[in-house]
mmCIF file of C-alpha atoms in Angstrom:
data_model
loop_
_atom_site.group_PDB
_atom_site.id
_atom_site.type_symbol
_atom_site.label_atom_id
_atom_site.label_comp_id
_atom_site.label_asym_id
_atom_site.label_seq_id
_atom_site.Cartn_x
_atom_site.Cartn_y
_atom_site.Cartn_z
ATOM 1 C CA MET A 1 0.000 0.000 0.000
ATOM 2 C CA LYS A 2 1.254 3.463 -0.971
ATOM 3 C CA THR A 3 -0.235 6.873 -0.237
ATOM 4 C CA LEU A 4 -0.374 9.736 -2.712
ATOM 5 C CA GLY A 5 -1.167 13.287 -1.696
ATOM 6 C CA ILE A 6 -2.383 15.667 -4.378
ATOM 7 C CA PHE A 7 -2.212 19.381 -3.558
ATOM 8 C CA ARG A 8 -3.174 21.998 -6.123
ATOM 9 C CA HIS A 9 -1.489 25.404 -5.923
ATOM 10 C CA ALA A 10 -3.471 28.179 -4.240
ATOM 11 C CA LYS A 11 -5.288 31.011 -6.023
ATOM 12 C CA SER A 12 -2.970 33.010 -8.271
ATOM 13 C CA ASP A 13 -2.904 36.655 -9.251
ATOM 14 C CA TRP A 14 -3.906 37.578 -12.805
ATOM 15 C CA HIS A 15 -3.500 41.375 -12.492
ATOM 16 C CA ASP A 16 -0.135 41.740 -14.245
ATOM 17 C CA ALA A 17 -0.743 40.707 -17.859
ATOM 18 C CA ARG A 18 2.983 41.068 -18.597
ATOM 19 C CA LEU A 19 3.871 38.040 -16.457
ATOM 20 C CA ARG A 20 4.310 34.647 -18.052
ATOM 21 C CA ASP A 21 1.890 32.053 -16.699
ATOM 22 C CA PHE A 22 4.828 30.292 -15.007
ATOM 23 C CA ASP A 23 5.689 33.475 -13.076
ATOM 24 C CA ARG A 24 2.256 34.352 -11.683
ATOM 25 C CA PRO A 25 2.334 34.753 -7.866
ATOM 26 C CA LEU A 26 -0.450 34.036 -5.390
ATOM 27 C CA ASN A 27 -3.084 36.648 -4.688
ATOM 28 C CA LYS A 28 -4.238 37.608 -1.179
ATOM 29 C CA ARG A 29 -6.892 34.897 -1.064
ATOM 30 C CA GLY A 30 -4.354 32.369 -2.320
ATOM 31 C CA ARG A 31 -1.878 33.228 0.416
ATOM 32 C CA LYS A 32 -4.580 32.783 3.051
ATOM 33 C CA GLY A 33 -5.717 29.496 1.492
ATOM 34 C CA ALA A 34 -2.180 28.090 1.275
ATOM 35 C CA ALA A 35 -1.494 28.818 4.949
ATOM 36 C CA LEU A 36 -4.817 27.323 6.051
ATOM 37 C CA MET A 37 -4.315 24.207 3.953
ATOM 38 C CA GLY A 38 -0.808 23.793 5.386
ATOM 39 C CA LEU A 39 -2.308 23.489 8.860
ATOM 40 C CA HIS A 40 -4.918 21.058 7.600
ATOM 41 C CA ILE A 41 -2.348 18.872 5.822
ATOM 42 C CA ARG A 42 -0.206 18.802 8.959
ATOM 43 C CA ASP A 43 -3.214 17.848 11.090
ATOM 44 C CA GLN A 44 -3.911 14.875 8.816
ATOM 45 C CA ALA A 45 -0.612 13.415 10.088
ATOM 46 C CA VAL A 46 0.213 11.384 6.990
ATOM 47 C CA GLY A 47 3.938 12.014 7.363
ATOM 48 C CA TRP A 48 4.845 12.715 3.749
ATOM 49 C CA LYS A 49 8.198 11.169 2.886
ATOM 50 C CA ARG A 50 8.678 13.060 -0.370
ATOM 51 C CA VAL A 51 7.192 16.078 -2.113
ATOM 52 C CA LEU A 52 7.327 16.416 -5.899
ATOM 53 C CA ALA A 53 6.449 19.899 -7.088
ATOM 54 C CA SER A 54 6.223 22.160 -10.090
ATOM 55 C CA PRO A 55 8.711 25.039 -9.870
ATOM 56 C CA ALA A 56 6.093 27.578 -11.047
ATOM 57 C CA VAL A 57 5.981 30.623 -8.759
ATOM 58 C CA ARG A 58 2.423 29.984 -7.557
ATOM 59 C CA VAL A 59 3.402 26.445 -6.519
ATOM 60 C CA THR A 60 6.602 27.473 -4.754
ATOM 61 C CA GLN A 61 4.693 30.161 -2.837
ATOM 62 C CA THR A 62 1.913 27.703 -1.945
ATOM 63 C CA ILE A 63 4.441 25.239 -0.544
ATOM 64 C CA GLU A 64 6.374 27.953 1.294
ATOM 65 C CA LEU A 65 3.250 29.351 2.988
ATOM 66 C CA ALA A 66 1.811 25.915 3.760
ATOM 67 C CA GLY A 67 5.137 24.807 5.235
ATOM 68 C CA GLU A 68 5.533 27.969 7.341
ATOM 69 C CA SER A 69 2.007 27.572 8.646
ATOM 70 C CA ALA A 70 2.487 23.889 9.438
ATOM 71 C CA GLY A 71 5.960 24.392 10.876
ATOM 72 C CA GLU A 72 7.336 21.521 8.818
ATOM 73 C CA MET A 73 8.053 20.448 5.253
ATOM 74 C CA PRO A 74 9.552 17.200 3.972
ATOM 75 C CA PRO A 75 12.257 17.284 1.295
ATOM 76 C CA ILE A 76 11.026 18.794 -1.985
ATOM 77 C CA THR A 77 12.038 17.749 -5.482
ATOM 78 C CA TRP A 78 11.271 20.495 -7.999
ATOM 79 C CA ASP A 79 10.464 19.040 -11.401
ATOM 80 C CA ARG A 80 9.572 21.229 -14.375
ATOM 81 C CA ARG A 81 7.724 18.302 -15.975
ATOM 82 C CA ILE A 82 4.943 18.830 -13.392
ATOM 83 C CA TYR A 83 4.207 22.314 -14.729
ATOM 84 C CA LEU A 84 0.948 21.932 -16.685
ATOM 85 C CA ALA A 85 1.587 18.167 -16.968
ATOM 86 C CA SER A 86 -0.972 15.687 -18.206
ATOM 87 C CA SER A 87 -2.087 12.803 -16.045
ATOM 88 C CA ALA A 88 0.043 10.458 -18.189
ATOM 89 C CA THR A 89 3.166 12.528 -17.463
ATOM 90 C CA LEU A 90 2.377 12.592 -13.730
ATOM 91 C CA LEU A 91 1.877 8.812 -13.700
ATOM 92 C CA ASP A 92 5.261 8.343 -15.416
ATOM 93 C CA LEU A 93 6.930 10.690 -12.937
ATOM 94 C CA LEU A 94 5.492 8.762 -9.986
ATOM 95 C CA ARG A 95 6.497 5.388 -11.495
ATOM 96 C CA GLU A 96 10.126 6.492 -11.761
ATOM 97 C CA GLN A 97 10.498 7.361 -8.062
ATOM 98 C CA THR A 98 13.407 5.564 -6.427
ATOM 99 C CA GLY A 99 13.871 4.561 -2.816
ATOM 100 C CA ASP A 100 10.251 3.448 -2.704
ATOM 101 C CA PRO A 101 8.869 5.938 -0.136
ATOM 102 C CA GLY A 102 5.564 4.952 1.446
ATOM 103 C CA SER A 103 4.028 8.346 0.756
ATOM 104 C CA ILE A 104 4.505 11.025 -1.873
ATOM 105 C CA MET A 105 2.785 14.385 -2.179
ATOM 106 C CA LEU A 106 2.436 15.878 -5.644
ATOM 107 C CA VAL A 107 1.984 19.666 -5.843
ATOM 108 C CA GLY A 108 1.028 21.206 -9.146
ATOM 109 C CA HIS A 109 -1.686 22.294 -11.515
ATOM 110 C CA ASN A 110 -4.999 21.443 -13.101
ATOM 111 C CA PRO A 111 -6.193 19.863 -15.272
ATOM 112 C CA GLY A 112 -3.401 17.308 -14.740
ATOM 113 C CA LEU A 113 -3.977 16.769 -11.011
ATOM 114 C CA GLU A 114 -7.730 16.399 -11.385
ATOM 115 C CA ASP A 115 -7.283 14.015 -14.318
ATOM 116 C CA LEU A 116 -4.776 12.023 -12.271
ATOM 117 C CA ILE A 117 -7.431 11.478 -9.589
ATOM 118 C CA PHE A 118 -9.902 10.317 -12.252
ATOM 119 C CA ASP A 119 -7.315 7.946 -13.743
ATOM 120 C CA LEU A 120 -6.284 6.457 -10.394
ATOM 121 C CA VAL A 121 -9.692 6.268 -8.716
ATOM 122 C CA PRO A 122 -12.283 4.175 -10.564
ATOM 123 C CA ASP A 123 -15.846 5.445 -10.766
ATOM 124 C CA ASP A 124 -17.157 2.357 -8.975
ATOM 125 C CA GLY A 125 -18.754 3.822 -5.847
ATOM 126 C CA ARG A 126 -15.853 2.926 -3.511
ATOM 127 C CA SER A 127 -14.790 6.572 -3.328
ATOM 128 C CA PRO A 128 -17.853 8.810 -2.914
ATOM 129 C CA MET A 129 -15.649 11.911 -2.683
ATOM 130 C CA ARG A 130 -14.752 11.372 -6.351
ATOM 131 C CA ASP A 131 -18.048 13.072 -7.248
ATOM 132 C CA LEU A 132 -16.819 16.263 -5.535
ATOM 133 C CA VAL A 133 -13.699 16.207 -7.705
ATOM 134 C CA GLU A 134 -15.963 15.919 -10.754
ATOM 135 C CA GLU A 135 -17.626 19.165 -9.656
ATOM 136 C CA LYS A 136 -14.237 20.879 -9.384
ATOM 137 C CA PHE A 137 -10.792 20.363 -7.892
ATOM 138 C CA PRO A 138 -10.301 24.036 -6.982
ATOM 139 C CA THR A 139 -7.142 25.911 -6.149
ATOM 140 C CA ALA A 140 -5.502 24.793 -2.888
ATOM 141 C CA ALA A 141 -7.567 21.583 -2.831
ATOM 142 C CA TYR A 142 -5.909 18.625 -1.130
ATOM 143 C CA ALA A 143 -6.681 14.968 -1.784
ATOM 144 C CA VAL A 144 -5.271 11.690 -0.500
ATOM 145 C CA VAL A 145 -5.372 8.542 -2.592
ATOM 146 C CA GLU A 146 -4.523 5.137 -1.147
ATOM 147 C CA LEU A 147 -2.934 2.937 -3.779
ATOM 148 C CA ASP A 148 -3.127 -0.833 -3.891
ATOM 149 C CA ILE A 149 0.497 -1.220 -4.981
ATOM 150 C CA ASP A 150 3.709 -2.371 -3.323
ATOM 151 C CA SER A 151 6.078 -0.140 -5.308
ATOM 152 C CA TRP A 152 5.700 3.079 -7.285
ATOM 153 C CA ASP A 153 6.819 1.445 -10.519
ATOM 154 C CA ALA A 154 3.676 -0.731 -10.303
ATOM 155 C CA LEU A 155 1.365 2.297 -10.336
ATOM 156 C CA SER A 156 -1.502 1.799 -12.741
ATOM 157 C CA GLU A 157 -4.799 3.396 -13.615
ATOM 158 C CA GLY A 158 -7.643 2.306 -11.373
ATOM 159 C CA SER A 159 -5.346 1.226 -8.514
ATOM 160 C CA GLY A 160 -6.468 3.904 -6.034
ATOM 161 C CA ARG A 161 -9.154 4.858 -3.583
ATOM 162 C CA LEU A 162 -9.841 8.510 -2.730
ATOM 163 C CA VAL A 163 -9.835 8.597 1.074
ATOM 164 C CA HIS A 164 -9.626 12.319 1.770
ATOM 165 C CA LEU A 165 -10.591 15.526 0.018
ATOM 166 C CA THR A 166 -10.543 19.027 1.470
ATOM 167 C CA ARG A 167 -11.081 22.290 -0.342
ATOM 168 C CA PRO A 168 -10.216 25.645 1.242
ATOM 169 C CA ARG A 169 -13.927 26.541 1.419
ATOM 170 C CA ASP A 170 -14.485 23.446 3.574
ATOM 171 C CA LEU A 171 -12.312 25.091 6.238
ATOM 172 C CA ASP A 172 -13.238 28.736 5.671
ATOM 173 C CA PRO A 173 -16.332 29.716 3.654
ATOM 174 C CA GLU A 174 -14.633 33.014 2.749
ATOM 175 C CA LEU A 175 -12.250 30.980 0.596
ATOM 176 C CA GLY A 176 -15.099 29.556 -1.472
ATOM 177 C CA PRO A 177 -16.018 30.489 -5.003
ATOM 178 C CA HIS A 178 -16.530 34.134 -5.770
ATOM 179 C CA PRO A 179 -18.655 35.425 -8.657
ATOM 180 C CA LEU A 180 -15.585 36.400 -10.676
ATOM 181 C CA ASP A 181 -13.777 33.055 -10.261
#
């Protein structure tokens, strides 16, 4: 059994049209959401052994704020392939992990993260939270998937069960959808 955490970056700032997508920082709501989700992730006490993350600015800031809030952060591997990656790319990245850690957290972007959940978690009724992901896997959402595998190189579609899903609005209604989102 392996455990995969999936953490989407917090809400980013779109006000400076000159910035490349990769360079967009978090906005005020995103900073608040990242810090709140950091506390929540810590309180789940999974004990992440490895973090794989996109080096995009909004991801690095999300991780920094979540880690400061939680007071802890496991080792991070920054991998540019995660930036706007497809589910297939994320699956390949996870399969190539060495040292066989029991738990890995992936921090990145949609639609890849959401599609990864759909690819790993079958729509068979064993994971009722999957329906919430179908509605939307919003910014700063955090999911945990238990995988019925013994090693990461054995990761395959349909091998997971979604056991946890928290969106920022679940912890603070002010962080929920706004009319302009």
